[in-house]
């Protein structure tokens, strides 16, 4: 058992402390959207007693657990409360889960992203659950006049063995809410978990399959207007003039105007990415009417000039250059090819890479590239806002409310505590919803028209707005000696506007002579986090390259990687390698065993890949068969070490999704530009993976572990690009270096 | 504007709208049935799938006037409590991730099973081709369709 100081989540007790000694029954009027669990309609209690921000217990033993983080499909609305429930020691069937609003005074970390929800919520939620349990025990000990140490709990029942006394949590909840908060609490042993590690259904499953309103798009209220925006059709353009007479006269239209969301000198945080700060807005009664009026706008655009914006990001304050000009993909490619030839910033250097290449027996050099990608969440950008002189109410999809509240406050002229952000279920996030520009836009529109408003982007607005995954290129170089040992390794990676190189990741630490370099080019096309930033490109490049190096060395690709990891484990080069070689090797060995790697099957072509990111280790083997001259992904095996798995079936679901999404983006994902105009604006042009193109079968194996949980939403995504490329090489005897691997509408490979 | 008589989920009602308004927006904003989702507006993603006289159609491309007096079923009309065999199969396989596309996926699957109670994998893939899921739940959808097919044949 671990003894945990309750200071770790002291803020969740703030309200309780303030009321200590007084009545503990709290109003939960702010707690909206409290829905019964799928297991059936629970009898709601007459009174709720709050033990801390996350937990309230009814007199009848029903427990409401707050899901602190916004839900975008990674199932944290179910798995985070499972952690609370296990330490609280209650029966999951008596649990109601409610989505918390953004409330930083009461909740520690309300950010869904970077695969960190479970990892960073783990100790906070366990402590909150264990503390509430201890308060129930202490209150019961007082009531029964017995030592607290003699009271045990199970499934929401308090028990004192020698006296035979028993009571439900509900009976003791009122008293428990009044006892002092313990300074320290015992956390469970891993072997004592009853809920963590067992599969529990999505708490919103029934609401989803019956079409209940859950999403920002579904929100409505009395008197609410609809707003749509027109943003420039190209990066590098801004509004010059607007002719809106026709639009204004159309049915249902209330107003047409232009807004400025952030002033040019506003010091932004790293998530204030706003492609177009000036937008033309049409407001009306219904979406269809506003959509039609938007088409009747006549807007003249003009080119922007060079400008700078100031960004206060995690890396400190920096000035970001926004160059003028209408950029094109062909121009990008030419510039990137030029940059790739030049020496770049050295990110890490071990030994004597130049010397190693001079004395090498064999040298392999390969260049990999990938295009910009659009997130294409199924729910387009939208947000509800109602801003008055006193306060702002916001409801919409947002992964990171804490990153946008300051900008809302500054722009609206309201103190942060007067800005109430409610967290909608998101129809996908994938990083795009970490950027809350839409919340500022909706709020500015509401403030301007002095009415509640829901702002909705069309699919075209959404797909052409920017905040894309950057375009990247990476050149790898390997030196082998006469015995086929890898004696030198270089990676030079670049991109627009950021490079993709993680200099301290494998194979850094496993090669004596190592060089990592990065370069970048400015652009006015905005970029943002996209499922496993940088890793989503560099894993595919690196793991494709290592496959080719293994082949050149005449070694099995898994054995070749294991040899390198052996070196990194026993005699690591450098001291800041960011991976654990044993866990890395562990997933490779597991996938080798589960996929029966050494047993070849006729007409099945296999590729392997392994990668570490978001604190987790994943190895994948992908099998292809050829049907009607087309490659078909028959099966994917994944071995995953993400520590303890909280909700195994949901974790498997997300892993399957990561693999399908990765195959889709590797084969088809691509955004291109011509004179600043994004050339794809809807799903007729932007190809997404569809049912028939998904693997026929996926097997995910989690390493049995008692290590604290790490990331899962992202880690299965990056390695599949290379597993696919390596299998396609086996099938077609042709290496693939440039994503997407498929162009046009057929699945035939580019030749 | 024109008064259009509709028959949605067995309920007859009239709306006064531009006759060209897509059924999608009539359902969502005039009848408050928001289970049918806007995804693309060009019938390329399937999120807005409903049944018109039992056929799966994309409601974002269906003018309300052409649905006058025809039987329309939306996700809300499949069952009161999620106990339609296809919805039950979806819950059994815990299919949804973000959940946004799932109403459309379910409506396409129900129409498929109505026409073909025991589809092969290839027939499922072909019938469901028009429904995109960015979260990548395709394998679970395929499994759920098969489970629903089995339960319907019992």
Tab-separated table of C-alpha atoms in Angstrom, chain A residues 73 75 202 531 647-659 700 702 712, chain B residues 93-97 135-138 140:
chain	number	residue	atom	x	y	z
A	73	UNK	CA	-13.699	9.586	-27.578
A	75	UNK	CA	-13.394	7.101	-22.931
A	202	UNK	CA	-18.986	3.509	-21.901
A	531	UNK	CA	-2.610	12.688	-32.729
A	647	UNK	CA	-10.552	-0.328	-18.694
A	648	UNK	CA	-9.245	-3.125	-20.958
A	649	UNK	CA	-12.046	-3.363	-23.532
A	650	UNK	CA	-12.211	0.403	-23.968
A	651	UNK	CA	-8.414	0.500	-24.184
A	652	UNK	CA	-8.563	-2.143	-26.902
A	653	UNK	CA	-11.185	-0.120	-28.750
A	654	UNK	CA	-8.971	2.949	-28.717
A	655	UNK	CA	-5.963	0.896	-29.793
A	656	UNK	CA	-7.916	-0.511	-32.727
A	657	UNK	CA	-8.930	3.030	-33.609
A	658	UNK	CA	-5.344	4.238	-33.515
A	659	UNK	CA	-4.312	1.485	-35.911
A	700	UNK	CA	-4.021	-6.064	-29.099
A	702	UNK	CA	-1.221	-5.483	-23.189
A	712	UNK	CA	-2.729	5.111	-24.824
B	93	UNK	CA	-19.610	-4.412	-28.495
B	94	UNK	CA	-19.207	-0.981	-26.854
B	95	UNK	CA	-18.666	0.391	-30.362
B	96	UNK	CA	-18.556	4.182	-29.953
B	97	UNK	CA	-15.488	6.232	-29.281
B	135	UNK	CA	-12.074	7.251	-34.595
B	136	UNK	CA	-11.729	3.986	-36.539
B	137	UNK	CA	-14.446	1.823	-34.948
B	138	UNK	CA	-15.008	-0.099	-38.194
B	140	UNK	CA	-16.505	-3.181	-33.899
